[in-house]
Coordinates of C-alpha atoms in Angstrom, one line a residue:
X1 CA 2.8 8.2 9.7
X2 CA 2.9 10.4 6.1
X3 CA 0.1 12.3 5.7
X4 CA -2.2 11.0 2.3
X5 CA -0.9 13.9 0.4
X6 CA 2.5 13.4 1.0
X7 CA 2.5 9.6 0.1
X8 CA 0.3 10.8 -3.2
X9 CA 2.8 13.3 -4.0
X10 CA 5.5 10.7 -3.3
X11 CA 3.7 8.0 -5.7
X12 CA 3.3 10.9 -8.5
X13 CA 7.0 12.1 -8.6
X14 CA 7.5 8.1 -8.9
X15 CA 5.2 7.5 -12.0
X16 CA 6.6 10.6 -13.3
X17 CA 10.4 10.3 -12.6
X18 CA 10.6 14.4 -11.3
X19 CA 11.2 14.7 -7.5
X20 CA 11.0 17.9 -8.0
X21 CA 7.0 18.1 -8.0
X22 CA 4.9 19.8 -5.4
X23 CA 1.5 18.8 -4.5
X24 CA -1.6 20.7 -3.2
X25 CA -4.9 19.9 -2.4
X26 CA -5.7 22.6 -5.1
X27 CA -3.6 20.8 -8.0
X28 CA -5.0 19.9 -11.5
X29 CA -3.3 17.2 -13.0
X30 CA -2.9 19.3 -16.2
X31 CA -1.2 21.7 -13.7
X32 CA 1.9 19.3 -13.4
X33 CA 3.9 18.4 -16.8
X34 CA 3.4 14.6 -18.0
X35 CA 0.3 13.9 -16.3
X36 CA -1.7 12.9 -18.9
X37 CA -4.1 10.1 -19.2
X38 CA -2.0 7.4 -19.3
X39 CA 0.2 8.6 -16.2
X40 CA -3.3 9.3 -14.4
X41 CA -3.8 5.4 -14.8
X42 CA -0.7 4.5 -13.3
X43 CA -0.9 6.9 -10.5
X44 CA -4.4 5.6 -9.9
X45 CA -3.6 2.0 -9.5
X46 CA -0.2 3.2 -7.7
X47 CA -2.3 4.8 -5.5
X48 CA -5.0 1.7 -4.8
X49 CA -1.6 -0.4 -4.4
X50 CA -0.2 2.1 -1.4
X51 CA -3.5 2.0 0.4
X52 CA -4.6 -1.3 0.0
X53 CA -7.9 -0.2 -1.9
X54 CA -10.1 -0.1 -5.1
X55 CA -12.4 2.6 -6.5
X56 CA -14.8 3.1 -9.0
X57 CA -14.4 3.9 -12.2
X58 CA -17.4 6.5 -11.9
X59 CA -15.0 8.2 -8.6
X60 CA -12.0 8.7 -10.2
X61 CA -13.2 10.3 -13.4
X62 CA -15.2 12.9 -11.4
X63 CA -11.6 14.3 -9.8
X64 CA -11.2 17.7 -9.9
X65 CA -8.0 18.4 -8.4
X66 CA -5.4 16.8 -5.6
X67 CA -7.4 17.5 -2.8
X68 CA -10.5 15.7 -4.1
X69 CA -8.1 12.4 -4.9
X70 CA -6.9 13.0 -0.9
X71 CA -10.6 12.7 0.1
X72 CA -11.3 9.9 -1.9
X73 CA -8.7 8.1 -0.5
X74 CA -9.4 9.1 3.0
X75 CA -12.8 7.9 2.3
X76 CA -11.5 4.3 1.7
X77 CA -9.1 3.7 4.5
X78 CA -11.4 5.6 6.9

């Protein structure tokens, strides 16, 4: 079974059309080019698509970095 990171990373070289991204935990999205607000939608409800899930509004606006978008998501499936 992937790993939550690798299916995020998966989902965000999708949404963004570059395989060639790399994911960490410690990943900003204004670390990787074209993730801007619009993309962080899309990857957000790509995301809640691939995991069968929904979150907050007030969860997803408080994400630092990759690893805290892993958590939440780990958080939902449990």
């Amino acid at each position: 079974m992937q790993s939550v990171l690798e299916t995020i990373t998966q989902i965000v070289r999708e949404e963004l059309e570059d395989d060639a991204i790399v994911l960490t935990p410690q990943t900003r999205a204004r670390d990787v080019p074209g993730w801007d607000s619009l993309a962080h939608v899309r990857i957000v409800v790509a995301i809640e698509d691939a995991f069968d899930t929904e979150f907050e509004t007030s969860a997803v606006t408080g994400l630092r970095n990759v690893g805290d978008l892993v958590d939440l998501v780990d958080a939902a499936i449990g």
